[in-house]
mmCIF file of C-alpha atoms in Angstrom:
data_model
loop_
_atom_site.group_PDB
_atom_site.id
_atom_site.type_symbol
_atom_site.label_atom_id
_atom_site.label_comp_id
_atom_site.label_asym_id
_atom_site.label_seq_id
_atom_site.Cartn_x
_atom_site.Cartn_y
_atom_site.Cartn_z
ATOM 1 C CA UNK A 496 0.000 0.000 0.000
ATOM 2 C CA UNK A 497 2.889 2.368 0.709
ATOM 3 C CA UNK A 498 4.739 1.594 -2.521
ATOM 4 C CA UNK A 499 7.744 0.008 -0.792
ATOM 5 C CA UNK A 500 9.325 -2.881 -2.738
ATOM 6 C CA UNK A 501 8.561 -6.308 -1.262
ATOM 7 C CA UNK A 502 12.227 -7.155 -0.622
ATOM 8 C CA UNK A 503 12.734 -3.980 1.400
ATOM 9 C CA UNK A 504 9.549 -4.446 3.409
ATOM 10 C CA UNK A 505 10.442 -8.055 4.282
ATOM 11 C CA UNK A 506 13.987 -7.064 5.223
ATOM 12 C CA UNK A 507 12.774 -4.157 7.325
ATOM 13 C CA UNK A 508 10.215 -6.359 9.094
ATOM 14 C CA UNK A 509 12.906 -8.921 9.930
ATOM 15 C CA UNK A 510 15.252 -6.194 11.180
ATOM 16 C CA UNK A 511 12.551 -4.668 13.403
ATOM 17 C CA UNK A 512 11.786 -8.122 14.809
ATOM 18 C CA UNK A 513 15.457 -8.732 15.607
ATOM 19 C CA UNK A 514 15.880 -5.306 17.233
ATOM 20 C CA UNK A 515 12.920 -5.830 19.552
ATOM 21 C CA UNK A 516 13.591 -9.478 20.437
ATOM 22 C CA UNK A 517 17.323 -10.198 20.452
ATOM 23 C CA UNK A 518 19.805 -7.563 19.302
ATOM 24 C CA UNK A 519 22.711 -10.027 19.353
ATOM 25 C CA UNK A 520 21.269 -11.729 16.247
ATOM 26 C CA UNK A 521 21.758 -8.592 14.125
ATOM 27 C CA UNK A 522 25.430 -9.540 13.685
ATOM 28 C CA UNK A 523 24.311 -12.738 11.919
ATOM 29 C CA UNK A 524 22.645 -10.837 9.036
ATOM 30 C CA UNK A 525 25.835 -9.883 7.139
ATOM 31 C CA UNK A 526 27.300 -13.337 7.719
ATOM 32 C CA UNK A 527 24.262 -15.071 6.252
ATOM 33 C CA UNK A 528 24.092 -12.578 3.388
ATOM 34 C CA UNK A 529 27.664 -13.326 2.348
ATOM 35 C CA UNK A 530 27.307 -17.078 2.958
ATOM 36 C CA UNK A 531 24.350 -17.136 0.554
ATOM 37 C CA UNK A 532 26.527 -15.709 -2.209
ATOM 38 C CA UNK A 533 29.362 -18.183 -1.593
ATOM 39 C CA UNK A 534 28.219 -20.992 -3.893
ATOM 40 C CA UNK A 535 30.249 -22.563 -6.684
ATOM 41 C CA UNK A 536 27.119 -23.666 -8.563
ATOM 42 C CA UNK A 537 25.895 -20.063 -8.811
ATOM 43 C CA UNK A 538 29.114 -19.051 -10.570
ATOM 44 C CA UNK A 539 27.894 -20.890 -13.674
ATOM 45 C CA UNK A 540 24.759 -18.761 -14.150
ATOM 46 C CA UNK A 541 26.402 -15.623 -15.562
ATOM 47 C CA UNK A 542 28.406 -17.847 -17.895
ATOM 48 C CA UNK A 543 25.211 -19.442 -19.266
ATOM 49 C CA UNK A 544 23.865 -15.980 -20.032
ATOM 50 C CA UNK A 545 27.191 -14.946 -21.540
ATOM 51 C CA UNK A 546 27.159 -18.068 -23.729
ATOM 52 C CA UNK A 547 23.719 -17.188 -25.114
ATOM 53 C CA UNK A 548 24.861 -13.639 -25.816
ATOM 54 C CA UNK A 549 28.025 -14.820 -27.570
ATOM 55 C CA UNK A 550 26.024 -17.289 -29.646
ATOM 56 C CA UNK A 551 23.776 -14.501 -30.867
ATOM 57 C CA UNK A 552 26.596 -12.112 -31.668
ATOM 58 C CA UNK A 553 28.864 -14.670 -33.348
ATOM 59 C CA UNK A 554 26.226 -16.073 -35.703
ATOM 60 C CA UNK A 555 26.035 -19.541 -34.181
ATOM 61 C CA UNK A 556 22.253 -19.224 -33.986
ATOM 62 C CA UNK A 557 21.986 -18.832 -37.759
ATOM 63 C CA UNK A 558 24.330 -21.796 -38.249
ATOM 64 C CA UNK A 559 22.204 -23.949 -35.956
ATOM 65 C CA UNK A 560 19.154 -22.983 -38.002
ATOM 66 C CA UNK A 561 20.895 -23.973 -41.253
ATOM 67 C CA UNK A 562 21.932 -27.341 -39.829
ATOM 68 C CA UNK A 563 18.402 -28.041 -38.615
ATOM 69 C CA UNK A 564 17.027 -27.036 -42.025
ATOM 70 C CA UNK A 565 19.093 -29.855 -43.537
ATOM 71 C CA UNK A 566 17.451 -32.439 -41.284
ATOM 72 C CA UNK A 567 13.807 -31.372 -40.956
ATOM 73 C CA UNK A 568 13.415 -28.484 -43.394
ATOM 74 C CA UNK A 569 12.088 -30.691 -46.206
ATOM 75 C CA UNK A 570 9.132 -31.972 -44.171
ATOM 76 C CA UNK A 571 5.743 -30.280 -44.240
ATOM 77 C CA UNK A 572 5.800 -27.531 -41.613
ATOM 78 C CA UNK A 573 9.594 -27.605 -41.844
ATOM 79 C CA UNK A 574 10.258 -24.171 -40.391
ATOM 80 C CA UNK A 575 8.120 -24.998 -37.360
ATOM 81 C CA UNK A 576 10.106 -28.183 -36.891
ATOM 82 C CA UNK A 577 13.336 -26.239 -37.344
ATOM 83 C CA UNK A 578 12.159 -23.804 -34.683
ATOM 84 C CA UNK A 579 11.613 -26.632 -32.201
ATOM 85 C CA UNK A 580 14.852 -28.434 -33.078
ATOM 86 C CA UNK A 581 16.922 -25.269 -32.779
ATOM 87 C CA UNK A 582 15.276 -24.504 -29.436
ATOM 88 C CA UNK A 583 16.265 -27.945 -28.188
ATOM 89 C CA UNK A 584 19.877 -27.404 -29.269
ATOM 90 C CA UNK A 585 20.062 -23.776 -28.138
ATOM 91 C CA UNK A 586 18.478 -24.562 -24.769
ATOM 92 C CA UNK A 587 21.045 -27.320 -24.325
ATOM 93 C CA UNK A 588 23.838 -24.826 -24.867
ATOM 94 C CA UNK A 589 22.719 -21.639 -23.148
ATOM 95 C CA UNK A 590 20.399 -22.975 -20.425
ATOM 96 C CA UNK A 591 18.116 -19.959 -20.693
ATOM 97 C CA UNK A 592 14.599 -19.903 -22.102
ATOM 98 C CA UNK A 593 14.637 -16.122 -22.378
ATOM 99 C CA UNK A 594 17.755 -15.961 -24.515
ATOM 100 C CA UNK A 595 16.387 -18.854 -26.562
ATOM 101 C CA UNK A 596 13.188 -16.944 -27.323
ATOM 102 C CA UNK A 597 15.007 -13.718 -28.118
ATOM 103 C CA UNK A 598 17.662 -15.184 -30.386
ATOM 104 C CA UNK A 599 15.616 -17.751 -32.263
ATOM 105 C CA UNK A 600 12.489 -15.628 -32.440
ATOM 106 C CA UNK A 601 14.317 -12.662 -33.933
ATOM 107 C CA UNK A 602 15.504 -14.850 -36.809
ATOM 108 C CA UNK A 603 12.767 -17.418 -37.361
ATOM 109 C CA UNK A 604 9.535 -15.499 -36.747
ATOM 110 C CA UNK A 605 10.139 -13.034 -39.626
ATOM 111 C CA UNK A 606 11.264 -15.925 -41.855
ATOM 112 C CA UNK A 607 8.179 -17.968 -41.013
ATOM 113 C CA UNK A 608 5.961 -14.957 -41.630
ATOM 114 C CA UNK A 609 7.546 -14.340 -45.036
ATOM 115 C CA UNK A 610 6.911 -17.990 -46.001
ATOM 116 C CA UNK A 611 3.199 -17.821 -45.225
ATOM 117 C CA UNK A 612 2.983 -19.002 -41.631
ATOM 118 C CA UNK A 613 0.447 -17.085 -39.526
ATOM 119 C CA UNK A 614 2.221 -14.764 -37.096
ATOM 120 C CA UNK A 615 0.382 -16.240 -34.097
ATOM 121 C CA UNK A 616 1.490 -19.744 -35.112
ATOM 122 C CA UNK A 617 5.127 -18.687 -35.604
ATOM 123 C CA UNK A 618 5.302 -16.842 -32.300
ATOM 124 C CA UNK A 619 3.407 -19.621 -30.502
ATOM 125 C CA UNK A 620 5.875 -22.268 -31.658
ATOM 126 C CA UNK A 621 8.809 -20.062 -30.677
ATOM 127 C CA UNK A 622 7.504 -19.383 -27.184
ATOM 128 C CA UNK A 623 6.359 -22.962 -26.553
ATOM 129 C CA UNK A 624 9.602 -24.503 -27.772
ATOM 130 C CA UNK A 625 11.744 -22.120 -25.736
ATOM 131 C CA UNK A 626 10.356 -23.672 -22.549
ATOM 132 C CA UNK A 627 12.606 -26.665 -23.192
ATOM 133 C CA UNK A 628 15.520 -24.475 -22.100
ATOM 134 C CA UNK A 629 14.348 -25.095 -18.526
ATOM 135 C CA UNK A 630 14.350 -28.870 -18.955
ATOM 136 C CA UNK A 631 17.257 -29.731 -21.209
ATOM 137 C CA UNK A 632 20.572 -29.415 -19.370
ATOM 138 C CA UNK A 633 22.336 -27.116 -18.639
ATOM 139 C CA UNK A 634 19.389 -25.306 -17.142
ATOM 140 C CA UNK A 635 19.531 -22.155 -15.057
ATOM 141 C CA UNK A 636 16.403 -23.036 -13.015
ATOM 142 C CA UNK A 637 17.861 -26.483 -12.289
ATOM 143 C CA UNK A 638 21.089 -24.960 -10.997
ATOM 144 C CA UNK A 639 19.152 -22.548 -8.789
ATOM 145 C CA UNK A 640 16.973 -25.350 -7.453
ATOM 146 C CA UNK A 641 20.028 -27.511 -6.776
ATOM 147 C CA UNK A 642 21.650 -24.711 -4.791
ATOM 148 C CA UNK A 643 18.544 -23.914 -2.746
ATOM 149 C CA UNK A 644 17.547 -27.550 -2.108
ATOM 150 C CA UNK A 645 21.166 -28.696 -1.720
ATOM 151 C CA UNK A 646 20.730 -31.365 -4.396
ATOM 152 C CA UNK A 647 23.216 -32.644 -6.951
ATOM 153 C CA UNK A 648 23.341 -30.514 -10.106
ATOM 154 C CA UNK A 649 24.500 -33.495 -12.161
ATOM 155 C CA UNK A 650 21.599 -35.667 -11.012
ATOM 156 C CA UNK A 651 19.119 -32.910 -11.839
ATOM 157 C CA UNK A 652 20.661 -32.526 -15.284
ATOM 158 C CA UNK A 653 20.293 -36.261 -15.894
ATOM 159 C CA UNK A 654 16.710 -36.140 -14.646
ATOM 160 C CA UNK A 655 15.810 -33.307 -17.026
ATOM 161 C CA UNK A 656 17.251 -34.795 -20.205
ATOM 162 C CA UNK A 657 14.557 -37.387 -21.014
ATOM 163 C CA UNK A 658 11.564 -35.117 -20.208
ATOM 164 C CA UNK A 659 13.127 -32.317 -22.275
ATOM 165 C CA UNK A 660 13.555 -34.580 -25.277
ATOM 166 C CA UNK A 661 10.018 -35.929 -24.846
ATOM 167 C CA UNK A 662 8.583 -32.408 -24.805
ATOM 168 C CA UNK A 663 10.510 -31.610 -27.993
ATOM 169 C CA UNK A 664 9.304 -34.742 -29.781
ATOM 170 C CA UNK A 665 5.688 -34.129 -28.748
ATOM 171 C CA UNK A 666 5.897 -30.500 -29.905
ATOM 172 C CA UNK A 667 7.290 -31.674 -33.238
ATOM 173 C CA UNK A 668 4.451 -34.198 -33.625
ATOM 174 C CA UNK A 669 1.837 -31.532 -32.868
ATOM 175 C CA UNK A 670 3.478 -29.138 -35.326
ATOM 176 C CA UNK A 671 3.452 -31.788 -38.045
ATOM 177 C CA UNK A 672 -0.265 -32.509 -37.451
ATOM 178 C CA UNK A 673 -1.137 -28.798 -37.577
ATOM 179 C CA UNK A 674 0.990 -28.330 -40.709
ATOM 180 C CA UNK A 675 -0.777 -31.210 -42.478
ATOM 181 C CA UNK A 676 -4.240 -29.918 -41.502
ATOM 182 C CA UNK A 677 -3.563 -26.330 -42.593
ATOM 183 C CA UNK A 678 -1.317 -27.224 -45.546
#
């Protein structure tokens, strides 16, 4: 109601509680703050984002699209299938759904539109297929979950591989059915 950001209001409430109950616990706040940042798994997150940025700037995204065009581009609805396949590969490299959507969408949505795909279909495939970036390793949400829950990052990566591939295959099947129905 007062327009104070949630993080500040929660922090202020905790500080007021500590001041009125036990002032000796105030010294623990900086220690816990710094201990929360001391995690080797969290070091990888900026590098995932950097990898997605470098892929966009160096032209690897366009190369991935050309490679996927060789494999599935000849099929009916080929650009939709390319979109999904590239999202699977890009998500497996960068680990970020957001960078996946931005990089692949900026290239493939205009191309799909110029080849007669409806804009809502092209953007829908791009957004839906980018969600695989959270499942297919390396995944930023998996690393964050592993750090918070104190689980093994490697085990989570292994656990996300099969579901990520299944989601990609199902999305490709749905795209092929829609492409056949709408010609």
